[in-house]
Amino acid sequence: MESTEDRRAVLRTVMGRWKAAVDAHEPERVAACFTEDAVFQGLRPYSVGRPGIVAYYDSQPLGLTADYEILETRVLAEDVLLGYLDVDFSFVDRPDIKVALGVVLQRLGDEWYIAHYQVAKLPD
């Protein structure tokens, strides 16, 4: 990837798929955004692999939505991209949760997937 805009476009594509699946409350579709062996750290103990991701998002309340802003991108290696984002998770019946999200994307074939996902809750 030559330019910052190229990196941001890849990150927007992957995170757009993730957001659409989160907003639709489709845990299997969320997990499909990740590699088979992804390390996933939400706001509970971490898991490895898609089954843990499905369980995590299946336990989220209906009406949960995610809005994100890309802050930084870096190329870590060929076919490996780092993204750093601000994410606001909104609920229908409680205050929003603001997190910082770090992701590592990996290209497998012609497609990019999330290989590592780690959030940190930000102060209100």
mmCIF file of C-alpha atoms in Angstrom:
data_model
loop_
_atom_site.group_PDB
_atom_site.id
_atom_site.type_symbol
_atom_site.label_atom_id
_atom_site.label_comp_id
_atom_site.label_asym_id
_atom_site.label_seq_id
_atom_site.Cartn_x
_atom_site.Cartn_y
_atom_site.Cartn_z
ATOM 1 C CA MET A 1 0.000 0.000 0.000
ATOM 2 C CA GLU A 2 1.562 3.170 -1.189
ATOM 3 C CA SER A 3 -0.506 5.894 0.396
ATOM 4 C CA THR A 4 -2.285 6.749 3.611
ATOM 5 C CA GLU A 5 -5.520 6.956 1.641
ATOM 6 C CA ASP A 6 -5.022 3.403 0.304
ATOM 7 C CA ARG A 7 -4.552 2.140 3.874
ATOM 8 C CA ARG A 8 -7.573 4.064 5.102
ATOM 9 C CA ALA A 9 -9.681 2.665 2.236
ATOM 10 C CA VAL A 10 -8.791 -0.906 3.228
ATOM 11 C CA LEU A 11 -9.588 -0.174 6.868
ATOM 12 C CA ARG A 12 -12.889 1.528 5.922
ATOM 13 C CA THR A 13 -13.904 -1.503 3.844
ATOM 14 C CA VAL A 14 -13.221 -4.030 6.605
ATOM 15 C CA MET A 15 -14.625 -1.911 9.412
ATOM 16 C CA GLY A 16 -17.648 -1.030 7.273
ATOM 17 C CA ARG A 17 -18.461 -4.753 6.967
ATOM 18 C CA TRP A 18 -17.918 -5.150 10.730
ATOM 19 C CA LYS A 19 -20.144 -2.152 11.547
ATOM 20 C CA ALA A 20 -22.952 -3.309 9.248
ATOM 21 C CA ALA A 21 -22.957 -6.744 10.897
ATOM 22 C CA VAL A 22 -22.805 -5.285 14.446
ATOM 23 C CA ASP A 23 -25.641 -2.844 13.693
ATOM 24 C CA ALA A 24 -27.759 -5.682 12.235
ATOM 25 C CA HIS A 25 -27.049 -7.912 15.271
ATOM 26 C CA GLU A 26 -25.683 -10.699 13.060
ATOM 27 C CA PRO A 27 -22.925 -12.348 15.141
ATOM 28 C CA GLU A 28 -21.964 -14.896 12.465
ATOM 29 C CA ARG A 29 -21.523 -12.099 9.944
ATOM 30 C CA VAL A 30 -19.433 -10.123 12.452
ATOM 31 C CA ALA A 31 -17.190 -13.152 12.990
ATOM 32 C CA ALA A 32 -16.776 -13.565 9.227
ATOM 33 C CA CYS A 33 -14.870 -10.247 9.269
ATOM 34 C CA PHE A 34 -12.151 -11.964 11.332
ATOM 35 C CA THR A 35 -9.505 -14.552 10.551
ATOM 36 C CA GLU A 36 -10.228 -18.081 11.769
ATOM 37 C CA ASP A 37 -7.627 -17.673 14.560
ATOM 38 C CA ALA A 38 -8.206 -14.010 15.416
ATOM 39 C CA VAL A 39 -7.289 -12.777 18.892
ATOM 40 C CA PHE A 40 -10.346 -10.861 20.123
ATOM 41 C CA GLN A 41 -10.386 -8.589 23.184
ATOM 42 C CA GLY A 42 -13.688 -6.822 23.730
ATOM 43 C CA LEU A 43 -14.721 -5.543 27.148
ATOM 44 C CA ARG A 44 -14.624 -9.061 28.638
ATOM 45 C CA PRO A 45 -11.927 -11.742 28.747
ATOM 46 C CA TYR A 46 -10.318 -12.413 25.399
ATOM 47 C CA SER A 47 -11.012 -15.252 23.013
ATOM 48 C CA VAL A 48 -9.265 -16.799 20.047
ATOM 49 C CA GLY A 49 -11.166 -17.697 16.909
ATOM 50 C CA ARG A 50 -14.545 -17.033 15.404
ATOM 51 C CA PRO A 51 -16.677 -19.027 17.900
ATOM 52 C CA GLY A 52 -15.690 -16.654 20.721
ATOM 53 C CA ILE A 53 -16.482 -13.649 18.537
ATOM 54 C CA VAL A 54 -19.910 -15.070 17.684
ATOM 55 C CA ALA A 55 -20.623 -15.651 21.386
ATOM 56 C CA TYR A 56 -19.480 -12.135 22.311
ATOM 57 C CA TYR A 57 -21.650 -10.360 19.752
ATOM 58 C CA ASP A 58 -24.593 -12.722 20.261
ATOM 59 C CA SER A 59 -24.640 -11.606 23.909
ATOM 60 C CA GLN A 60 -24.872 -7.925 22.959
ATOM 61 C CA PRO A 61 -28.287 -6.276 23.279
ATOM 62 C CA LEU A 62 -30.513 -5.706 20.279
ATOM 63 C CA GLY A 63 -30.206 -2.166 19.024
ATOM 64 C CA LEU A 64 -26.449 -1.920 19.635
ATOM 65 C CA THR A 65 -24.781 0.180 16.948
ATOM 66 C CA ALA A 66 -21.181 1.167 16.321
ATOM 67 C CA ASP A 67 -19.828 4.371 14.839
ATOM 68 C CA TYR A 68 -16.124 4.761 14.248
ATOM 69 C CA GLU A 69 -13.496 7.255 13.220
ATOM 70 C CA ILE A 70 -10.159 6.154 11.804
ATOM 71 C CA LEU A 71 -7.307 7.899 13.605
ATOM 72 C CA GLU A 72 -4.166 6.147 12.325
ATOM 73 C CA THR A 73 -2.985 3.429 9.971
ATOM 74 C CA ARG A 74 0.410 1.784 9.555
ATOM 75 C CA VAL A 75 1.778 -0.948 7.328
ATOM 76 C CA LEU A 76 3.368 -3.553 9.605
ATOM 77 C CA ALA A 77 4.457 -5.979 6.886
ATOM 78 C CA GLU A 78 3.369 -7.088 3.457
ATOM 79 C CA ASP A 79 -0.347 -7.931 3.726
ATOM 80 C CA VAL A 80 -0.527 -6.723 7.354
ATOM 81 C CA LEU A 81 -2.051 -3.379 8.349
ATOM 82 C CA LEU A 82 -2.524 -1.696 11.729
ATOM 83 C CA GLY A 83 -5.537 0.500 12.377
ATOM 84 C CA TYR A 84 -6.318 2.679 15.369
ATOM 85 C CA LEU A 85 -9.862 4.016 15.771
ATOM 86 C CA ASP A 86 -12.273 5.764 18.098
ATOM 87 C CA VAL A 87 -15.530 3.814 18.370
ATOM 88 C CA ASP A 88 -18.822 4.817 19.972
ATOM 89 C CA PHE A 89 -21.113 1.918 20.821
ATOM 90 C CA SER A 90 -24.698 3.141 21.224
ATOM 91 C CA PHE A 91 -27.526 1.351 23.003
ATOM 92 C CA VAL A 92 -31.271 1.944 23.052
ATOM 93 C CA ASP A 93 -31.552 1.826 26.845
ATOM 94 C CA ARG A 94 -28.246 2.983 28.347
ATOM 95 C CA PRO A 95 -25.441 5.484 27.828
ATOM 96 C CA ASP A 96 -22.999 5.095 24.954
ATOM 97 C CA ILE A 97 -19.641 3.428 25.506
ATOM 98 C CA LYS A 98 -16.610 5.102 23.966
ATOM 99 C CA VAL A 99 -13.574 2.943 23.235
ATOM 100 C CA ALA A 100 -10.227 3.124 21.544
ATOM 101 C CA LEU A 101 -9.889 0.215 19.136
ATOM 102 C CA GLY A 102 -6.687 -1.232 17.765
ATOM 103 C CA VAL A 103 -6.965 -3.741 14.934
ATOM 104 C CA VAL A 104 -4.456 -5.672 12.899
ATOM 105 C CA LEU A 105 -5.727 -6.593 9.456
ATOM 106 C CA GLN A 106 -4.331 -9.440 7.408
ATOM 107 C CA ARG A 107 -4.823 -10.010 3.692
ATOM 108 C CA LEU A 108 -5.689 -13.613 2.855
ATOM 109 C CA GLY A 109 -5.965 -14.077 -0.890
ATOM 110 C CA ASP A 110 -7.838 -11.066 -2.219
ATOM 111 C CA GLU A 111 -9.667 -10.265 1.022
ATOM 112 C CA TRP A 112 -8.707 -8.432 4.222
ATOM 113 C CA TYR A 113 -9.716 -9.749 7.673
ATOM 114 C CA ILE A 114 -9.270 -8.668 11.278
ATOM 115 C CA ALA A 115 -6.560 -10.834 12.871
ATOM 116 C CA HIS A 116 -6.342 -8.928 16.166
ATOM 117 C CA TYR A 117 -8.963 -6.713 17.863
ATOM 118 C CA GLN A 118 -8.441 -4.947 21.160
ATOM 119 C CA VAL A 119 -10.560 -2.263 22.797
ATOM 120 C CA ALA A 120 -9.834 0.017 25.720
ATOM 121 C CA LYS A 121 -12.747 1.825 27.373
ATOM 122 C CA LEU A 122 -12.278 5.581 27.392
ATOM 123 C CA PRO A 123 -13.319 7.769 30.317
ATOM 124 C CA ASP A 124 -16.773 9.325 30.045
#
